[in-house]
């Protein structure tokens, strides 16, 4: 019998996280708030698996090579999906230059935002790509800062990450009180610093995490998810929004969910479909949203009905597209298609 850890629970929660992100972009009542835990989950668990291997490498050369491999994997993921989104990219790029004009300044802003997405835009055609671009920059940046600026001091680096996170909380959840004019767009790579650090700590202390009581963690998870939702409701009542990028409870709630998913082993023979479809769903969603918005322009559904139908439409079209993708991948045997999931 194999003793290999499969992390089936992680695959299940990755799919739930992807569905949660769809709920955000569909503005699905109630679930759009809980969906805000999706991206933090992706960031922590991705960092956990990265450092789980990275920390076992004892030479600088091997660590650099593994980091390069990780970065190349993300770059391929972004590049291949960018090809799929060329039609939307052309459409949005035209709108960008109509609004900003054609000048050296607008061209520089266009290229800079296309590469780094430090300001909100959708010129590349698929706004969810900011997460992938953010992780491409955030992981190596975090390693360099941790090693060479904070000299691998967990407490000082943790404090730094907490300060950055509090800045984003002031820009988002507590924005109605702080009234900050964000220097850095919340949808950019510095937002991931705290989550990457948590993934690092989980990987470094995995033996301790494995000793946690699963039932107690589940109880804690349910409590924090409820408190997280109530926190957003309270923010809404005080004059803020019901679905905030970052609140005080976003980090601890996301961390508890990740810990439970690591401990949880569902009795399912295989969760490969969940793992691959979660990535595909996240990346494909912009097409589903764009098509639905176009069709809704003719049907003109009511607000609530539209939100529910949009959520269902995006998931169903993604499932259909995923079947086509798997068929093409099996027929062509082109290895680069594997990088799309």
CSV table of C-alpha atoms in Angstrom, one decimal:
chain,number,residue,atom,x,y,z
A,1,UNK,CA,0.0,0.0,0.0
A,2,UNK,CA,1.3,3.4,-0.9
A,3,UNK,CA,2.0,5.9,1.9
A,4,UNK,CA,2.0,8.8,-0.6
A,5,UNK,CA,0.0,11.8,0.6
A,6,UNK,CA,-2.5,12.7,-2.1
A,7,UNK,CA,-4.0,15.9,-0.7
A,8,UNK,CA,-7.4,15.1,-2.1
A,9,UNK,CA,-9.0,17.6,0.3
A,10,UNK,CA,-6.9,20.3,-1.2
A,11,UNK,CA,-8.2,19.4,-4.7
A,12,UNK,CA,-11.8,19.6,-3.4
A,13,UNK,CA,-11.3,23.0,-1.8
A,14,UNK,CA,-9.5,24.4,-4.8
A,15,UNK,CA,-12.7,23.7,-6.8
A,16,UNK,CA,-14.8,25.4,-4.1
A,17,UNK,CA,-12.4,28.3,-4.2
A,18,UNK,CA,-12.7,28.7,-8.0
A,19,UNK,CA,-16.5,28.5,-7.7
A,20,UNK,CA,-16.3,31.1,-5.0
A,21,UNK,CA,-14.5,33.5,-7.4
A,22,UNK,CA,-17.2,32.9,-10.0
A,23,UNK,CA,-19.7,33.9,-7.3
A,24,UNK,CA,-17.9,37.2,-6.8
A,25,UNK,CA,-17.8,38.1,-10.5
A,26,UNK,CA,-21.5,37.0,-10.9
A,27,UNK,CA,-22.4,39.2,-7.8
A,28,UNK,CA,-24.3,36.1,-6.5
A,29,UNK,CA,-26.0,37.2,-3.2
A,30,UNK,CA,-24.4,35.8,0.0
A,31,UNK,CA,-21.9,33.6,-1.9
A,32,UNK,CA,-20.0,36.6,-3.4
A,33,UNK,CA,-19.0,37.5,0.2
A,34,UNK,CA,-17.7,34.0,1.0
A,35,UNK,CA,-16.1,33.8,-2.4
A,36,UNK,CA,-13.6,36.5,-1.2
A,37,UNK,CA,-11.8,33.6,0.6
A,38,UNK,CA,-11.1,31.9,-2.8
A,39,UNK,CA,-8.0,33.9,-3.9
A,40,UNK,CA,-6.4,33.9,-0.5
A,41,UNK,CA,-6.9,30.1,-0.5
A,42,UNK,CA,-5.2,29.7,-3.9
A,43,UNK,CA,-2.3,31.9,-2.8
A,44,UNK,CA,-1.6,30.1,0.4
A,45,UNK,CA,-2.0,26.6,-0.9
A,46,UNK,CA,0.1,27.4,-4.0
A,47,UNK,CA,2.8,28.8,-1.8
A,48,UNK,CA,2.5,25.8,0.5
A,49,UNK,CA,3.2,23.3,-2.2
A,50,UNK,CA,6.0,25.5,-3.6
A,51,UNK,CA,7.9,25.7,-0.3
A,52,UNK,CA,7.1,22.1,0.6
A,53,UNK,CA,9.6,21.1,-2.1
A,54,UNK,CA,11.8,24.3,-2.1
A,55,UNK,CA,12.7,23.9,1.6
A,56,UNK,CA,14.0,20.4,0.9
A,57,UNK,CA,16.6,21.7,-1.5
A,58,UNK,CA,19.8,22.4,0.4
A,59,UNK,CA,21.9,24.1,-2.3
A,60,UNK,CA,21.3,27.6,-3.7
A,61,UNK,CA,21.6,26.3,-7.3
A,62,UNK,CA,18.9,23.7,-6.8
A,63,UNK,CA,16.6,26.3,-5.1
A,64,UNK,CA,17.1,28.7,-8.0
A,65,UNK,CA,16.4,26.0,-10.6
A,66,UNK,CA,13.2,25.0,-8.8
A,67,UNK,CA,12.1,28.6,-8.6
A,68,UNK,CA,12.8,29.0,-12.3
A,69,UNK,CA,10.7,25.9,-13.0
A,70,UNK,CA,7.9,27.2,-10.9
A,71,UNK,CA,8.0,30.6,-12.6
A,72,UNK,CA,8.1,29.1,-16.0
A,73,UNK,CA,5.0,27.0,-15.2
A,74,UNK,CA,3.1,30.1,-14.3
A,75,UNK,CA,4.3,32.0,-17.3
A,76,UNK,CA,3.2,29.2,-19.6
A,77,UNK,CA,-0.2,29.1,-17.9
A,78,UNK,CA,-0.6,32.9,-18.5
A,79,UNK,CA,0.7,32.9,-22.0
A,80,UNK,CA,-1.4,30.0,-23.3
A,81,UNK,CA,-4.6,31.5,-21.9
A,82,UNK,CA,-3.6,34.9,-23.2
A,83,UNK,CA,-3.8,33.4,-26.7
A,84,UNK,CA,-7.3,32.2,-26.0
A,85,UNK,CA,-8.2,35.8,-25.0
A,86,UNK,CA,-6.7,37.6,-28.0
A,87,UNK,CA,-10.2,38.6,-29.3
A,88,UNK,CA,-11.2,40.3,-26.0
A,89,UNK,CA,-7.7,41.8,-25.7
A,90,UNK,CA,-8.0,43.5,-29.1
A,91,UNK,CA,-11.5,44.8,-28.2
A,92,UNK,CA,-10.4,46.2,-24.9
A,93,UNK,CA,-7.1,47.6,-26.2
A,94,UNK,CA,-9.0,49.6,-28.8
A,95,UNK,CA,-11.2,51.0,-26.0
A,96,UNK,CA,-8.1,51.8,-24.0
A,97,UNK,CA,-6.5,54.0,-26.7
A,98,UNK,CA,-9.9,55.6,-27.6
A,99,UNK,CA,-10.1,56.7,-24.0
A,100,UNK,CA,-6.4,57.6,-23.4
A,101,UNK,CA,-5.4,58.7,-26.9
A,102,UNK,CA,-2.4,57.6,-28.8
A,103,UNK,CA,0.8,59.0,-27.3
A,104,UNK,CA,4.1,58.0,-25.8
A,105,UNK,CA,2.6,58.2,-22.3
A,106,UNK,CA,-0.5,56.1,-23.2
A,107,UNK,CA,1.7,53.5,-24.9
A,108,UNK,CA,4.0,53.2,-21.9
A,109,UNK,CA,1.0,52.9,-19.6
A,110,UNK,CA,-0.5,50.3,-21.8
A,111,UNK,CA,2.7,48.1,-21.9
A,112,UNK,CA,3.4,48.6,-18.2
A,113,UNK,CA,-0.1,47.7,-17.2
A,114,UNK,CA,-0.2,44.7,-19.6
A,115,UNK,CA,3.0,43.3,-18.0
A,116,UNK,CA,2.4,44.2,-14.3
A,117,UNK,CA,-1.3,45.0,-13.8
A,118,UNK,CA,-0.5,47.4,-10.9
A,119,UNK,CA,-3.6,49.4,-11.8
A,120,UNK,CA,-7.1,48.0,-12.5
A,121,UNK,CA,-7.7,47.4,-16.2
A,122,UNK,CA,-8.8,44.7,-18.5
A,123,UNK,CA,-6.7,45.4,-21.6
A,124,UNK,CA,-5.5,41.9,-21.9
A,125,UNK,CA,-9.1,40.6,-22.1
A,126,UNK,CA,-9.2,38.5,-18.9
A,127,UNK,CA,-9.1,40.4,-15.6
A,128,UNK,CA,-8.7,37.3,-13.5
A,129,UNK,CA,-5.2,37.0,-14.9
A,130,UNK,CA,-4.0,39.5,-12.3
A,131,UNK,CA,-3.8,36.7,-9.8
A,132,UNK,CA,-1.4,34.7,-12.0
A,133,UNK,CA,0.7,37.8,-12.9
A,134,UNK,CA,0.8,38.7,-9.2
A,135,UNK,CA,2.1,35.3,-8.1
A,136,UNK,CA,4.7,35.4,-10.9
A,137,UNK,CA,6.2,38.5,-9.3
A,138,UNK,CA,5.3,38.0,-5.6
A,139,UNK,CA,7.0,34.6,-5.0
A,140,UNK,CA,10.5,35.5,-6.1
A,141,UNK,CA,10.1,39.0,-4.6
A,142,UNK,CA,9.1,37.5,-1.3
A,143,UNK,CA,12.0,35.1,-1.2
A,144,UNK,CA,14.5,37.9,-2.0
A,145,UNK,CA,13.1,40.2,0.7
A,146,UNK,CA,12.9,37.4,3.3
A,147,UNK,CA,16.4,36.3,2.7
A,148,UNK,CA,18.4,39.4,2.0
A,149,UNK,CA,16.5,42.2,3.7
A,150,UNK,CA,15.1,40.5,6.7
A,151,UNK,CA,17.9,38.0,6.9
A,152,UNK,CA,15.4,35.1,7.3
A,153,UNK,CA,14.0,36.6,10.5
A,154,UNK,CA,10.4,35.2,10.6
A,155,UNK,CA,9.2,37.7,13.2
A,156,UNK,CA,10.4,40.8,11.4
A,157,UNK,CA,9.3,39.5,8.0
A,158,UNK,CA,5.9,38.5,9.4
A,159,UNK,CA,5.5,42.0,10.9
A,160,UNK,CA,6.3,43.5,7.5
A,161,UNK,CA,3.7,41.2,5.8
A,162,UNK,CA,1.2,42.1,8.5
A,163,UNK,CA,1.7,45.9,7.9
A,164,UNK,CA,1.3,45.4,4.1
A,165,UNK,CA,-1.9,43.4,4.7
A,166,UNK,CA,-3.2,46.1,7.1
A,167,UNK,CA,-2.7,48.7,4.3
A,168,UNK,CA,-4.8,46.6,2.0
A,169,UNK,CA,-7.5,46.2,4.7
A,170,UNK,CA,-7.6,50.0,5.0
A,171,UNK,CA,-8.0,50.3,1.3
A,172,UNK,CA,-10.7,47.7,1.1
A,173,UNK,CA,-12.8,46.5,4.1
A,174,UNK,CA,-12.1,49.6,6.2
A,175,UNK,CA,-11.9,51.9,3.2
A,176,UNK,CA,-15.2,53.6,4.2
A,177,UNK,CA,-13.4,54.8,7.4
A,178,UNK,CA,-9.8,55.3,6.1
A,179,UNK,CA,-10.8,57.1,2.8
A,180,UNK,CA,-7.3,56.2,1.5
A,181,UNK,CA,-6.3,56.9,-2.1
A,182,UNK,CA,-4.5,53.6,-2.8
A,183,UNK,CA,-0.9,54.0,-3.9
A,184,UNK,CA,-0.9,50.4,-5.1
A,185,UNK,CA,-3.9,48.7,-6.6
A,186,UNK,CA,-5.3,46.0,-4.3
A,187,UNK,CA,-5.3,43.7,-7.3
A,188,UNK,CA,-1.5,43.5,-7.5
A,189,UNK,CA,1.4,41.3,-6.2
A,190,UNK,CA,2.1,43.0,-2.8
A,191,UNK,CA,-1.3,41.7,-1.6
A,192,UNK,CA,0.0,38.2,-1.7
A,193,UNK,CA,3.0,38.7,0.6
A,194,UNK,CA,1.1,37.7,3.8
A,195,UNK,CA,-0.4,34.6,2.0
A,196,UNK,CA,2.9,33.5,0.6
A,197,UNK,CA,4.5,33.8,4.1
A,198,UNK,CA,1.7,31.7,5.6
A,199,UNK,CA,2.3,29.0,2.9
A,200,UNK,CA,5.9,29.1,3.8
A,201,UNK,CA,5.2,28.6,7.5
A,202,UNK,CA,2.8,25.8,6.8
A,203,UNK,CA,5.4,24.0,4.7
A,204,UNK,CA,8.1,24.5,7.2
A,205,UNK,CA,5.9,23.2,10.1
A,206,UNK,CA,4.0,20.5,8.2
A,207,UNK,CA,4.7,17.9,10.9
A,208,UNK,CA,3.1,20.1,13.5
A,209,UNK,CA,0.1,20.8,11.2
A,210,UNK,CA,-0.5,17.1,10.6
A,211,UNK,CA,-0.9,16.6,14.4
A,212,UNK,CA,-3.8,19.1,14.6
A,213,UNK,CA,-7.2,17.6,15.5
A,214,UNK,CA,-9.3,17.7,12.3
A,215,UNK,CA,-12.6,18.0,14.1
A,216,UNK,CA,-11.4,20.9,16.2
A,217,UNK,CA,-10.1,22.6,13.0
A,218,UNK,CA,-13.4,22.0,11.3
A,219,UNK,CA,-15.3,23.6,14.2
A,220,UNK,CA,-12.9,26.6,14.1
A,221,UNK,CA,-13.4,26.8,10.4
A,222,UNK,CA,-17.2,27.0,10.7
A,223,UNK,CA,-16.9,29.7,13.4
A,224,UNK,CA,-14.5,31.9,11.5
A,225,UNK,CA,-16.5,31.6,8.2
A,226,UNK,CA,-19.6,32.8,10.1
A,227,UNK,CA,-17.7,35.6,11.7
A,228,UNK,CA,-16.1,36.5,8.4
A,229,UNK,CA,-19.6,36.9,6.8
A,230,UNK,CA,-20.9,38.8,9.8
A,231,UNK,CA,-17.9,41.1,9.6
A,232,UNK,CA,-18.7,41.9,6.0
A,233,UNK,CA,-22.4,42.5,6.9
A,234,UNK,CA,-21.3,44.8,9.7
A,235,UNK,CA,-19.1,46.7,7.3
A,236,UNK,CA,-22.0,47.1,4.9
A,237,UNK,CA,-24.3,48.4,7.7
A,238,UNK,CA,-21.6,51.0,8.7
A,239,UNK,CA,-21.3,52.3,5.2
A,240,UNK,CA,-18.9,49.9,3.4
A,241,UNK,CA,-19.4,47.0,1.1
A,242,UNK,CA,-20.8,43.5,1.6
A,243,UNK,CA,-18.0,41.9,-0.5
A,244,UNK,CA,-14.6,43.2,0.4
A,245,UNK,CA,-11.2,42.1,-0.9
A,246,UNK,CA,-9.5,42.2,2.5
A,247,UNK,CA,-11.0,42.5,6.0
A,248,UNK,CA,-9.5,41.8,9.4
A,249,UNK,CA,-10.7,38.2,9.3
A,250,UNK,CA,-9.8,37.4,5.7
A,251,UNK,CA,-6.3,36.1,6.6
A,252,UNK,CA,-7.1,34.0,9.7
A,253,UNK,CA,-10.2,32.5,8.0
A,254,UNK,CA,-8.3,31.6,4.9
A,255,UNK,CA,-5.5,30.0,6.9
A,256,UNK,CA,-7.9,27.8,8.8
A,257,UNK,CA,-9.6,26.7,5.6
A,258,UNK,CA,-6.2,25.8,4.1
A,259,UNK,CA,-5.2,23.8,7.3
A,260,UNK,CA,-8.4,21.9,7.2
A,261,UNK,CA,-8.0,21.1,3.5
A,262,UNK,CA,-4.5,19.7,4.2
A,263,UNK,CA,-5.9,17.4,6.9
A,264,UNK,CA,-9.1,16.4,5.1
A,265,UNK,CA,-8.9,13.2,3.0
A,266,UNK,CA,-12.3,12.5,1.4
A,267,UNK,CA,-13.1,9.0,0.4
A,268,UNK,CA,-12.9,9.7,-3.3
A,269,UNK,CA,-10.9,7.5,-5.7
A,270,UNK,CA,-9.5,10.4,-7.6
A,271,UNK,CA,-9.7,14.2,-7.5
A,272,UNK,CA,-7.6,14.9,-10.6
A,273,UNK,CA,-10.7,16.3,-12.3
A,274,UNK,CA,-11.3,18.7,-9.5
A,275,UNK,CA,-7.7,19.8,-9.5
A,276,UNK,CA,-7.6,20.5,-13.2
A,277,UNK,CA,-11.1,21.9,-13.6
A,278,UNK,CA,-10.5,24.4,-10.8
A,279,UNK,CA,-7.7,26.0,-12.7
A,280,UNK,CA,-9.6,25.8,-16.0
A,281,UNK,CA,-12.7,27.3,-14.4
A,282,UNK,CA,-10.7,30.2,-13.0
A,283,UNK,CA,-9.0,31.0,-16.2
A,284,UNK,CA,-12.0,30.4,-18.5
A,285,UNK,CA,-14.5,32.5,-16.5
A,286,UNK,CA,-13.8,35.8,-18.3
A,287,UNK,CA,-15.1,34.3,-21.6
A,288,UNK,CA,-18.2,33.0,-19.9
A,289,UNK,CA,-18.9,36.3,-18.2
A,290,UNK,CA,-18.4,38.2,-21.5
A,291,UNK,CA,-20.7,36.0,-23.5
A,292,UNK,CA,-23.4,36.1,-20.8
A,293,UNK,CA,-23.2,39.9,-20.6
A,294,UNK,CA,-23.6,40.1,-24.4
A,295,UNK,CA,-26.6,37.8,-24.3
A,296,UNK,CA,-28.1,39.5,-21.3
A,297,UNK,CA,-28.1,42.7,-23.3
A,298,UNK,CA,-30.9,41.2,-25.4
A,299,UNK,CA,-32.8,39.3,-22.7
A,300,UNK,CA,-32.6,42.0,-20.1
A,301,UNK,CA,-33.2,39.7,-17.0
A,302,UNK,CA,-33.9,41.2,-13.6
A,303,UNK,CA,-30.9,41.9,-11.3
A,304,UNK,CA,-31.2,38.8,-9.0
A,305,UNK,CA,-32.2,36.5,-11.8
A,306,UNK,CA,-29.3,37.7,-13.9
A,307,UNK,CA,-26.9,37.1,-11.1
A,308,UNK,CA,-28.0,33.6,-10.6
A,309,UNK,CA,-28.2,32.8,-14.3
A,310,UNK,CA,-24.7,34.3,-14.9
A,311,UNK,CA,-23.2,32.1,-12.1
A,312,UNK,CA,-24.8,29.0,-13.6
A,313,UNK,CA,-23.9,29.9,-17.2
A,314,UNK,CA,-20.2,30.5,-16.4
A,315,UNK,CA,-19.8,27.2,-14.7
A,316,UNK,CA,-21.8,25.2,-17.3
A,317,UNK,CA,-19.9,26.8,-20.3
A,318,UNK,CA,-16.6,26.1,-18.5
A,319,UNK,CA,-17.5,22.5,-18.0
A,320,UNK,CA,-18.4,22.2,-21.7
A,321,UNK,CA,-15.2,24.0,-22.8
A,322,UNK,CA,-13.2,21.7,-20.4
A,323,UNK,CA,-14.5,18.7,-22.2
A,324,UNK,CA,-13.4,20.1,-25.6
A,325,UNK,CA,-10.0,21.0,-24.1
A,326,UNK,CA,-9.5,17.4,-22.8
A,327,UNK,CA,-10.5,16.0,-26.2
A,328,UNK,CA,-8.1,18.2,-28.0
A,329,UNK,CA,-5.3,17.5,-25.5
A,330,UNK,CA,-5.9,13.7,-25.9
A,331,UNK,CA,-5.9,13.9,-29.7
A,332,UNK,CA,-3.0,16.1,-30.2
A,333,UNK,CA,-0.8,14.9,-27.3
A,334,UNK,CA,0.7,18.5,-27.3
A,335,UNK,CA,2.5,18.7,-24.0
A,336,UNK,CA,2.1,22.5,-23.7
A,337,UNK,CA,-1.7,22.1,-23.4
A,338,UNK,CA,-1.0,20.4,-20.0
A,339,UNK,CA,0.2,23.8,-18.8
A,340,UNK,CA,-3.3,25.3,-19.1
A,341,UNK,CA,-4.5,23.5,-16.0
